[in-house]
Amino acid sequence: MIAGIILAAGRGTRIKSTTNNKVTIPFLNKPMILYGVEFLSQVASPVVVVVGAFADSVREVLKNYDVIFAQQTDQLGTAHAVAAGLEELDGIADGGSLVLVGYGDHMMFYTIDTANDLISYHKTHQAAIALVTTKVPDPTGYGRIIRNASGHVEAIVEEKDAAADQKQIREINAGLYCFNYSFLKDNINKIEKSPVTGEYYLTDLVAIANNQGKKVAGLEVEFKNVGIGINRPEELAESQKIYLQTKSNSS
Ligand code: UD1
Ligand code: MG
């Protein structure tokens, strides 16, 4: 089976949400989270949505959608949110299952082809993790992709933890992953808090997989099929602009 988890529990501090979760903000007249749910539902079942901050606003927007809600009580980071989502898959997923994980604030641009390519990539590389990357002119704010000599992804370094030379890397983590369920389940609780932010980063699983001799395959996708995530108000405007440009050019 292929299950899906979408993270939508964060507090939206940078976009200064005070009444509703940032994933419910309209992106071209449609709540942002709907893009992710509609996208992932094409390939994954069940789709688990992790809610926490302003949870009711997310539940309301998704009331007519076939999703399972998971509750993340404290917002301790993306790995902690995935751990909450995984609890809903207990007894449903098995050792051979795959889990697609995406971030509710950055799933507007994906196409079904990207999801299928990622799943195939995971299988052909016999990877523990396959993840989508893209190259951007300005990588500020994103996790940077560190590849090894054979081209596999060795680590993802978050902006706040990156050294000056790592900050120069323009290949970024788009935030769509295909995990082997057993790998995810066995390792999600091994992640340690970032000493810088005190959060548990999902991206740390990349280094954990490497330490266990497992492969992490990075599928580089064209920027137009990844777009930009929405953390700050300016990015909402910018992302919608890019979306309109790229989608009108490709249709
Ligand atoms: C994240 C990635 C980064 C990637 C970028 C792509 C991590 C640590 N970093 O950074 O590598 O380049 O996305 O856009 O994963 N959330 C929860 N619970 C929490 C924290 C967050 O559910 O405790 C949710 C948020 O609601 C959001 C998503 O997870 O939808 C991502 O969190 P966000 O804070 O936006 O991560 P970024 O800094 O954008
Ligand atoms: Mg984000």
Coordinates of C-alpha atoms and ligand atoms in Angstrom, one line a residue:
M1 CA 0.0 0.0 0.0
I2 CA 0.9 3.6 -0.4
A3 CA -0.2 5.9 2.5
G4 CA 0.1 9.6 2.6
I5 CA 0.9 12.1 5.4
I6 CA 0.5 15.9 5.1
L7 CA 1.8 18.1 7.8
A8 CA -0.5 21.0 8.7
A9 CA 0.0 21.5 12.5
G10 CA 2.6 24.3 12.5
R11 CA 2.0 27.6 14.2
G12 CA 2.7 29.7 11.1
T13 CA 4.8 32.1 13.2
R14 CA 6.5 33.7 10.2
I15 CA 3.3 34.4 8.4
K16 CA 1.8 35.6 11.7
S17 CA -1.4 33.5 11.7
T18 CA -3.6 34.4 14.7
T19 CA -7.0 32.9 14.0
N20 CA -6.4 30.1 11.5
N21 CA -3.7 27.7 10.3
K22 CA -1.6 29.0 7.5
V23 CA -2.5 26.0 5.3
T24 CA -6.1 27.3 5.2
I25 CA -5.1 30.6 3.7
P26 CA -6.4 30.9 0.1
F27 CA -3.9 30.3 -2.6
L28 CA -5.6 31.6 -5.7
N29 CA -9.0 31.4 -4.0
K30 CA -8.5 27.8 -2.8
P31 CA -7.2 26.9 0.7
M32 CA -3.6 25.9 0.3
I33 CA -4.1 22.5 2.0
L34 CA -6.6 21.4 -0.7
Y35 CA -3.8 21.3 -3.3
G36 CA -1.9 18.8 -1.2
V37 CA -4.9 16.7 -0.3
E38 CA -6.1 16.5 -3.9
F39 CA -2.6 15.8 -5.2
L40 CA -1.8 13.0 -2.7
S41 CA -5.2 11.4 -2.9
Q42 CA -4.4 10.4 -6.5
V43 CA -1.7 8.0 -5.4
A44 CA -2.1 7.4 -1.7
S45 CA -4.7 5.9 0.6
P46 CA -5.3 6.6 3.4
V47 CA -4.2 10.3 3.5
V48 CA -3.4 11.4 7.0
V49 CA -3.5 15.1 7.8
V50 CA -1.5 16.1 10.9
V51 CA -3.2 19.0 12.7
G52 CA -2.3 21.0 15.8
A53 CA -2.2 24.8 15.8
F54 CA -5.6 26.2 14.9
A55 CA -6.6 22.6 14.2
D56 CA -10.3 23.4 13.8
S57 CA -9.7 25.6 10.9
V58 CA -8.0 22.8 9.0
R59 CA -10.7 20.3 9.9
E60 CA -13.3 22.7 8.7
V61 CA -11.7 23.2 5.3
L62 CA -11.3 19.4 4.9
K63 CA -14.7 18.4 6.2
N64 CA -15.8 17.0 2.9
Y65 CA -12.6 15.2 2.1
D66 CA -11.7 11.6 2.7
V67 CA -8.8 12.1 5.1
I68 CA -7.8 10.8 8.6
F69 CA -6.8 13.5 11.1
A70 CA -3.9 13.0 13.5
Q71 CA -3.3 15.4 16.3
Q72 CA 0.1 16.9 17.2
T73 CA -0.3 18.4 20.6
D74 CA 2.9 20.4 20.8
Q75 CA 4.6 21.8 17.7
L76 CA 8.0 20.3 18.2
G77 CA 9.0 20.0 14.6
T78 CA 8.4 18.2 11.3
A79 CA 9.7 14.8 12.6
H80 CA 7.5 15.0 15.7
A81 CA 4.5 15.8 13.4
V82 CA 5.3 12.8 11.2
A83 CA 5.5 10.6 14.4
A84 CA 1.9 11.7 15.2
G85 CA 0.8 10.9 11.7
L86 CA 2.4 7.5 11.8
E87 CA 0.3 6.5 14.8
E88 CA -2.8 6.6 12.5
L89 CA -1.1 4.0 10.2
D90 CA -0.6 1.5 13.1
G91 CA -2.2 -1.7 12.1
I92 CA -3.0 -0.4 8.6
A93 CA 0.5 -0.2 7.0
D94 CA 2.8 -3.2 6.7
G95 CA 6.5 -3.8 6.2
G96 CA 6.2 -3.4 2.4
S97 CA 4.2 -0.2 2.5
L98 CA 5.4 3.1 1.3
V99 CA 4.6 6.4 2.9
L100 CA 4.5 9.7 0.9
V101 CA 5.0 12.7 3.2
G102 CA 4.5 16.3 2.2
Y103 CA 4.2 19.8 3.8
G104 CA 0.9 21.5 3.6
D105 CA 2.5 24.8 2.8
H106 CA 4.4 23.6 -0.2
M107 CA 2.3 21.2 -2.3
M108 CA 0.6 23.5 -4.8
F109 CA 2.8 22.8 -7.8
Y110 CA 3.1 19.0 -7.8
T111 CA 1.7 16.9 -10.5
I112 CA 0.8 13.2 -10.5
D113 CA 3.8 12.6 -12.7
T114 CA 6.1 13.7 -10.0
A115 CA 4.4 11.5 -7.4
N116 CA 4.7 8.5 -9.8
D117 CA 8.3 9.3 -10.7
L118 CA 9.2 9.5 -7.0
I119 CA 7.7 6.1 -6.3
S120 CA 9.5 4.5 -9.2
Y121 CA 12.7 6.2 -8.2
H122 CA 12.4 4.8 -4.7
K123 CA 11.9 1.3 -6.1
T124 CA 14.7 1.4 -8.8
H125 CA 17.2 2.8 -6.3
Q126 CA 16.1 0.4 -3.5
A127 CA 16.2 3.4 -1.3
A128 CA 15.0 3.9 2.3
I129 CA 14.0 7.4 1.3
A130 CA 13.5 9.0 -2.1
L131 CA 12.9 12.8 -2.0
V132 CA 12.2 15.6 -4.4
T133 CA 14.8 18.3 -4.9
T134 CA 15.0 21.3 -7.2
K135 CA 17.5 24.1 -8.0
V136 CA 16.6 27.6 -7.1
P137 CA 18.4 30.9 -7.7
D138 CA 17.9 31.9 -4.1
P139 CA 18.0 28.9 -1.7
T140 CA 17.6 31.0 1.5
G141 CA 15.3 29.4 4.0
Y142 CA 15.3 25.9 2.5
G143 CA 17.1 22.7 3.5
R144 CA 20.2 22.2 1.4
I145 CA 20.9 18.9 -0.4
I146 CA 24.4 17.4 0.2
R147 CA 25.2 14.7 -2.3
N148 CA 28.0 12.1 -2.0
A149 CA 30.4 11.0 -4.8
S150 CA 27.8 8.4 -6.1
G151 CA 25.1 11.0 -6.3
H152 CA 23.0 9.9 -3.4
V153 CA 21.8 12.3 -0.8
E154 CA 24.1 12.2 2.2
A155 CA 22.4 14.9 4.3
I156 CA 20.0 17.8 4.3
V157 CA 21.2 20.8 6.2
E158 CA 18.6 23.3 7.4
E159 CA 19.2 27.0 6.8
K160 CA 19.6 27.8 10.5
D161 CA 22.2 25.0 11.0
A162 CA 24.1 25.5 7.7
A163 CA 27.7 26.5 7.5
A164 CA 28.7 29.4 5.2
D165 CA 29.8 27.0 2.3
Q166 CA 26.7 24.9 2.7
K167 CA 24.5 28.0 2.3
Q168 CA 25.9 28.4 -1.2
I169 CA 24.3 25.1 -2.4
R170 CA 21.3 25.9 -4.7
E171 CA 19.8 22.4 -4.7
I172 CA 17.1 22.4 -2.1
N173 CA 14.8 20.0 -0.3
A174 CA 11.3 20.5 -1.9
G175 CA 9.7 18.6 1.0
L176 CA 8.1 15.6 -0.8
Y177 CA 9.3 12.2 0.4
C178 CA 8.7 8.6 -0.3
F179 CA 9.7 6.5 2.7
N180 CA 9.9 2.8 3.3
Y181 CA 7.3 2.4 6.1
S182 CA 9.4 0.2 8.2
F183 CA 12.4 2.5 8.0
L184 CA 10.3 5.5 8.9
K185 CA 8.6 3.7 11.8
D186 CA 11.9 2.3 13.2
N187 CA 13.8 5.6 13.0
I188 CA 11.4 8.5 13.5
N189 CA 12.0 8.5 17.3
K190 CA 15.8 8.4 16.9
I191 CA 16.0 11.9 15.7
E192 CA 17.5 14.3 18.2
K193 CA 16.5 17.9 18.8
S194 CA 18.4 20.6 16.8
P195 CA 20.7 22.3 19.3
V196 CA 19.9 25.6 17.4
T197 CA 16.1 25.6 17.3
G198 CA 15.1 22.8 19.7
E199 CA 13.0 21.2 17.0
Y200 CA 13.0 17.6 15.7
Y201 CA 13.7 17.8 11.9
L202 CA 12.3 15.2 9.6
T203 CA 15.3 16.0 7.3
D204 CA 17.6 14.4 9.9
L205 CA 16.4 11.0 8.7
V206 CA 18.6 11.4 5.7
A207 CA 21.8 11.3 7.8
I208 CA 20.3 8.4 9.9
A209 CA 19.7 6.3 6.7
N210 CA 23.2 7.0 5.5
N211 CA 24.7 5.9 8.9
Q212 CA 22.8 2.6 8.5
G213 CA 24.2 2.1 5.0
K214 CA 20.8 2.7 3.4
K215 CA 20.3 4.7 0.3
V216 CA 18.6 8.1 0.0
A217 CA 17.7 9.0 -3.6
G218 CA 17.2 12.6 -4.6
L219 CA 15.0 13.1 -7.6
E220 CA 15.7 16.5 -9.1
V221 CA 12.5 18.0 -10.6
E222 CA 12.1 21.2 -12.7
F223 CA 11.4 24.2 -10.5
K224 CA 8.1 24.9 -12.2
N225 CA 6.8 21.6 -10.8
V226 CA 8.0 22.4 -7.2
G227 CA 7.5 26.2 -6.8
I228 CA 8.1 27.9 -3.5
G229 CA 6.8 27.1 -0.1
I230 CA 4.9 29.6 2.0
N231 CA 6.5 30.7 5.3
R232 CA 6.3 34.5 5.0
P233 CA 3.6 36.8 3.6
E234 CA 5.8 37.9 0.7
E235 CA 6.1 34.2 -0.3
L236 CA 2.3 33.9 -0.6
A237 CA 2.2 36.6 -3.2
E238 CA 5.4 35.4 -5.0
S239 CA 4.3 31.8 -5.1
Q240 CA 0.9 32.6 -6.6
K241 CA 2.6 34.8 -9.2
I242 CA 5.0 31.9 -10.2
Y243 CA 2.1 29.5 -10.2
L244 CA 0.1 31.6 -12.7
Q245 CA 3.1 32.1 -14.9
T246 CA 4.2 28.5 -15.0
K247 CA 0.7 26.9 -15.3
S248 CA -0.3 29.3 -18.1
N249 CA 2.9 28.5 -20.0
S250 CA 2.5 24.7 -19.7
S251 CA -1.2 24.5 -20.8
Ligands
UD1_1 C1 10.8 22.6 5.6 C2 12.0 21.6 5.6 C3 13.0 22.1 4.6 C4 12.4 22.3 3.2 C5 11.1 23.2 3.3 C6 10.4 23.1 2.0 C7 12.3 20.6 7.8 C8 13.0 20.6 9.1 N1 12.6 21.5 6.9 O1 11.3 23.8 6.1 O2 14.1 21.2 4.5 O3 13.4 22.9 2.3 O4 10.2 22.7 4.3 O5 9.3 24.0 1.9 O6 11.4 19.7 7.7 N2 4.7 21.4 10.9 C9 3.9 20.7 11.7 N3 4.4 20.5 13.0 C10 5.5 21.1 13.5 C11 6.3 21.9 12.6 C12 5.8 22.1 11.3 O7 2.9 20.1 11.3 O8 5.8 20.9 14.7 C13 4.2 21.6 9.5 C14 3.9 23.1 9.1 O9 2.5 23.3 9.4 C15 4.2 23.1 7.6 C16 5.2 22.0 7.4 O10 5.2 21.1 8.6 O11 3.1 22.8 6.8 C17 6.7 22.5 7.2 O12 7.0 23.3 8.3 P1 7.8 24.6 8.1 O13 8.0 25.3 9.4 O14 7.1 25.4 7.1 O15 9.2 24.1 7.5 P2 10.2 25.0 6.6 O16 11.0 25.9 7.5 O17 9.5 25.6 5.5
MG2 MG 7.5 25.9 5.1

